[in-house]
Amino acid sequence: MIQTNYPPQHVAIIMDGNGRWANNRGLPRLVGHEAGGKNIRPVVKIFADYGVKYLTLYAFSTENWTRPRAEVAGLLSLLGKKIDQETQTFHQENIRLVHLGRLDKLSNRLREKMKAAVELTKNNTGLTLCLAFDYGGRDEIVQAARRMAGAGIPGDNIDESVFARYLYTTDIPNPDLVIRTGGETRLSNFLLWQAAYSELYFIPVLWPDFGHKDVEEALSEYRRRQRRFGKI
Ligand code: FPP
């Protein structure tokens, strides 16, 4: 049976390989992150042109705080710059920005920038771009449990659909396809709940080099997959 839900509604990407991309050129790792950041806009456009409605990008994990201080500072500053540079254009392109992750560890300035970008674009009806920043799948599940407890929801009333509403992805459908660039074959704490039945696609291409041909190959591979969701 050939895939019937094509194109995938939601594609989620683990953007790995920026550090190696820079190393291969004898450049500092941050230059790799900058190159990776530059690749976001073209990749969003490619997926939007294929009819994908939701694109999630894993930009910073809850574990990334343990990287060297200068690299963490560089990634935080890159996030601020990207929001400044891209929000207006995304807004003009009818793109809705959503943040997945924690805001409490960000500086006030960065937190307000992120919130403002989300607020500005919240009624846009084109592609939804979810930026997973200070995101961890386990942390998300723990936070959801805490919020349910805080709201006084009795245990007997909690089922999968109630639980899912308390995740960062409240109104976002589960990803149909998760792509990881950079050659590693693991999820690294990304969308652990939501990716339960996602198709996984791993490629060696480093994130800054990920382009049209790679999207085309990922989507044609997805099209060949049989999704059974536990049925036969
Ligand atoms: C993984 O590559 C990538 C990251 C930890 C950061 C991803 C960030 C970007 C693509 C650009 C920044 C965008 C925003 C919005 C801040 P790695 O460093 O683990 O690469 P390596 O495995 O080759 O070392």
Coordinates of C-alpha atoms and ligand atoms in Angstrom, one line a residue:
M1 CA 0.0 0.0 0.0
I2 CA 1.3 3.4 -1.0
Q3 CA 1.1 6.3 1.4
T4 CA -2.2 8.1 1.2
N5 CA -1.5 11.0 3.4
Y6 CA 0.9 12.7 1.1
P7 CA 2.4 15.3 1.4
P8 CA 3.0 14.8 5.2
Q9 CA 1.0 17.4 7.1
H10 CA 3.8 17.9 9.7
V11 CA 7.5 17.4 9.2
A12 CA 9.9 17.8 12.2
I13 CA 13.6 18.2 11.8
I14 CA 16.6 17.6 14.1
M15 CA 19.1 20.0 12.5
D16 CA 22.3 18.3 13.3
G17 CA 25.8 18.7 12.0
N18 CA 26.5 22.4 12.2
G19 CA 29.6 21.8 14.3
R20 CA 31.1 19.3 11.9
W21 CA 30.2 21.5 8.9
A22 CA 32.4 24.3 10.5
N23 CA 35.1 21.9 11.6
N24 CA 35.4 20.5 8.0
R25 CA 36.2 24.0 6.9
G26 CA 38.6 24.8 9.8
L27 CA 36.0 27.4 11.2
P28 CA 34.7 27.9 14.7
R29 CA 31.5 25.9 15.6
L30 CA 29.5 29.1 15.8
V31 CA 30.1 29.8 12.2
G32 CA 28.4 26.4 11.6
H33 CA 25.4 27.5 13.6
E34 CA 25.2 30.7 11.6
A35 CA 25.3 28.7 8.4
G36 CA 22.6 26.5 9.9
G37 CA 20.6 29.5 10.8
K38 CA 20.8 30.8 7.3
N39 CA 19.5 27.5 5.9
I40 CA 16.2 27.8 7.9
R41 CA 14.4 30.3 5.5
P42 CA 15.1 28.4 2.3
V43 CA 14.1 25.0 3.9
V44 CA 10.8 26.5 5.2
K45 CA 10.1 27.7 1.7
I46 CA 10.8 24.3 0.1
F47 CA 8.5 22.5 2.5
A48 CA 5.8 25.1 2.1
D49 CA 6.0 24.7 -1.6
Y50 CA 5.5 20.9 -1.2
G51 CA 2.3 21.6 0.7
V52 CA 3.6 20.8 4.2
K53 CA 1.4 22.7 6.8
Y54 CA 3.5 22.3 9.9
L55 CA 7.3 22.4 10.2
T56 CA 9.1 21.9 13.5
L57 CA 12.8 22.7 13.9
Y58 CA 14.9 21.5 16.9
A59 CA 17.1 24.5 17.5
F60 CA 18.2 24.1 21.2
S61 CA 17.6 21.2 23.6
T62 CA 17.3 21.2 27.3
E63 CA 20.6 19.4 27.3
N64 CA 22.4 22.0 25.1
W65 CA 22.9 24.2 28.2
T66 CA 25.8 21.9 29.1
R67 CA 27.8 22.9 26.0
P68 CA 30.7 25.3 26.5
R69 CA 29.5 28.7 27.7
A70 CA 30.6 30.6 24.6
E71 CA 28.7 28.2 22.3
V72 CA 25.5 28.5 24.4
A73 CA 25.8 32.3 24.4
G74 CA 26.3 32.2 20.6
L75 CA 23.2 30.1 20.1
L76 CA 21.1 32.4 22.3
S77 CA 22.4 35.5 20.5
L78 CA 21.7 33.8 17.2
L79 CA 18.1 33.1 18.2
G80 CA 17.6 36.8 19.1
K81 CA 19.1 37.8 15.7
K82 CA 17.0 35.3 13.8
I83 CA 13.8 36.6 15.5
D84 CA 14.8 40.2 14.7
Q85 CA 15.7 39.4 11.1
E86 CA 13.0 37.0 10.1
T87 CA 9.8 37.7 12.0
Q88 CA 8.4 40.5 9.7
T89 CA 9.1 38.4 6.6
F90 CA 7.5 35.3 8.1
H91 CA 4.5 37.5 9.0
Q92 CA 4.2 38.8 5.5
E93 CA 4.4 35.3 4.2
N94 CA 1.4 34.4 6.4
I95 CA 3.6 32.0 8.5
R96 CA 2.5 31.4 12.1
L97 CA 5.4 31.0 14.6
V98 CA 5.0 28.8 17.6
H99 CA 7.5 28.2 20.3
L100 CA 8.0 24.7 21.8
G101 CA 9.9 24.6 25.0
R102 CA 10.7 26.5 28.2
L103 CA 10.9 30.3 28.4
D104 CA 11.9 30.6 32.0
K105 CA 15.7 30.2 31.5
L106 CA 15.9 32.7 28.7
S107 CA 16.8 36.4 29.4
N108 CA 13.9 38.7 29.8
R109 CA 14.8 40.3 26.5
L110 CA 14.9 37.1 24.6
R111 CA 11.8 35.8 26.2
E112 CA 9.9 38.9 25.2
K113 CA 11.2 38.8 21.7
M114 CA 10.0 35.2 21.3
K115 CA 6.6 36.0 22.8
A116 CA 6.2 39.0 20.6
A117 CA 7.0 37.0 17.4
V118 CA 4.5 34.3 18.4
E119 CA 1.8 37.0 19.3
L120 CA 2.3 38.9 16.1
T121 CA 1.9 35.9 13.9
K122 CA -0.7 33.9 15.9
N123 CA -3.6 34.5 13.4
N124 CA -1.6 33.7 10.3
T125 CA -3.1 30.8 8.3
G126 CA -0.2 29.6 6.2
L127 CA 2.5 27.3 7.3
T128 CA 3.0 26.9 11.1
L129 CA 6.7 27.0 12.0
C130 CA 7.4 25.6 15.4
L131 CA 10.7 26.4 16.8
A132 CA 11.8 24.0 19.5
F133 CA 14.1 26.1 21.7
D134 CA 15.1 25.0 25.2
Y135 CA 12.9 22.0 24.4
G136 CA 13.2 18.5 25.8
G137 CA 10.6 15.8 25.3
R138 CA 10.9 14.4 28.9
D139 CA 10.8 17.9 30.3
E140 CA 7.7 18.7 28.3
I141 CA 6.0 15.6 29.7
V142 CA 7.0 16.5 33.3
Q143 CA 5.8 20.1 32.8
A144 CA 2.4 18.8 31.4
A145 CA 2.0 16.5 34.4
R146 CA 2.7 19.4 36.7
R147 CA 0.3 21.7 35.0
M148 CA -2.5 19.1 35.1
A149 CA -1.8 18.6 38.8
G150 CA -1.8 22.4 39.3
A151 CA -5.1 22.7 37.5
G152 CA -6.5 20.1 40.0
I153 CA -7.4 17.6 37.3
P154 CA -8.3 14.3 39.0
G155 CA -6.2 11.3 37.9
D156 CA -9.2 9.4 36.6
N157 CA -10.0 12.2 34.2
I158 CA -6.6 12.1 32.5
D159 CA -6.4 10.2 29.3
E160 CA -4.1 10.6 26.2
S161 CA -6.1 13.4 24.7
V162 CA -6.3 15.4 27.9
F163 CA -2.5 14.8 28.4
A164 CA -1.7 15.9 24.9
R165 CA -3.5 19.2 25.4
Y166 CA -1.1 20.1 28.2
L167 CA 2.0 19.5 26.0
Y168 CA 3.6 22.5 24.2
T169 CA 2.1 21.1 21.0
T170 CA -1.5 21.6 22.2
D171 CA -3.1 22.4 18.8
I172 CA -0.3 21.0 16.6
P173 CA -0.9 17.6 15.0
N174 CA 1.7 14.8 15.6
P175 CA 4.6 14.8 13.1
D176 CA 4.2 12.4 10.2
L177 CA 7.8 12.5 9.4
V178 CA 10.9 13.2 11.6
I179 CA 14.1 13.9 9.7
R180 CA 17.5 14.0 11.3
T181 CA 20.5 15.4 9.4
G182 CA 24.1 14.8 10.3
G183 CA 24.1 11.0 10.3
E184 CA 23.2 10.1 13.9
T185 CA 20.3 7.7 14.3
R186 CA 18.6 8.8 17.5
L187 CA 15.8 11.1 18.6
S188 CA 17.8 12.9 21.3
N189 CA 14.8 13.8 23.5
F190 CA 12.8 15.3 20.5
L191 CA 9.0 15.1 20.5
L192 CA 9.0 11.8 22.5
W193 CA 5.3 11.8 22.9
Q194 CA 4.3 13.2 19.5
A195 CA 6.7 11.0 17.4
A196 CA 5.2 7.7 18.7
Y197 CA 4.1 6.8 15.2
S198 CA 6.1 9.1 13.1
E199 CA 8.2 7.9 10.2
L200 CA 11.9 8.4 10.9
Y201 CA 14.4 9.4 8.3
F202 CA 18.1 9.8 8.9
I203 CA 20.6 11.2 6.5
P204 CA 24.3 11.9 6.7
V205 CA 24.0 15.4 5.1
L206 CA 25.0 18.1 7.5
W207 CA 22.3 20.6 8.3
P208 CA 23.8 23.7 6.6
D209 CA 24.0 21.6 3.4
F210 CA 20.4 20.2 3.6
G211 CA 18.6 21.4 0.5
H212 CA 16.0 20.8 -2.2
K213 CA 17.3 17.5 -3.4
D214 CA 17.4 16.2 0.2
V215 CA 13.8 17.3 0.9
E216 CA 12.7 15.6 -2.3
E217 CA 14.4 12.4 -1.3
A218 CA 13.0 12.5 2.2
L219 CA 9.5 13.0 0.9
S220 CA 9.7 10.3 -1.7
E221 CA 11.0 7.9 0.9
Y222 CA 8.1 8.9 3.1
R223 CA 5.7 8.3 0.3
R224 CA 6.9 4.7 0.0
R225 CA 6.4 4.0 3.7
Q226 CA 3.4 2.0 5.0
R227 CA 2.0 3.6 8.1
R228 CA -0.1 1.2 10.1
F229 CA -0.4 2.9 13.5
G230 CA -0.3 -0.5 15.2
K231 CA -2.8 -2.1 12.9
I232 CA -2.0 -4.8 10.4
Ligands
FPP1 C1 23.3 20.6 16.1 O1 24.5 20.7 15.5 C2 22.6 21.9 16.1 C3 22.3 22.7 17.2 C4 22.6 22.3 18.5 C5 21.7 24.0 17.0 C6 20.8 24.2 15.9 C7 20.8 25.6 15.5 C8 20.7 26.1 14.2 C9 20.5 25.2 13.1 C10 20.8 27.5 14.0 C11 20.3 28.4 15.0 C12 18.9 28.7 14.8 C13 18.3 29.3 15.8 C14 16.9 29.7 15.6 C15 19.0 29.6 17.0 P1 25.8 20.3 16.4 O2 26.3 21.5 16.9 O3 25.4 19.2 17.4 O4 26.7 19.7 15.2 P2 27.8 18.5 15.4 O5 27.0 17.3 15.7 O6 28.4 18.5 14.0 O7 28.7 18.9 16.4

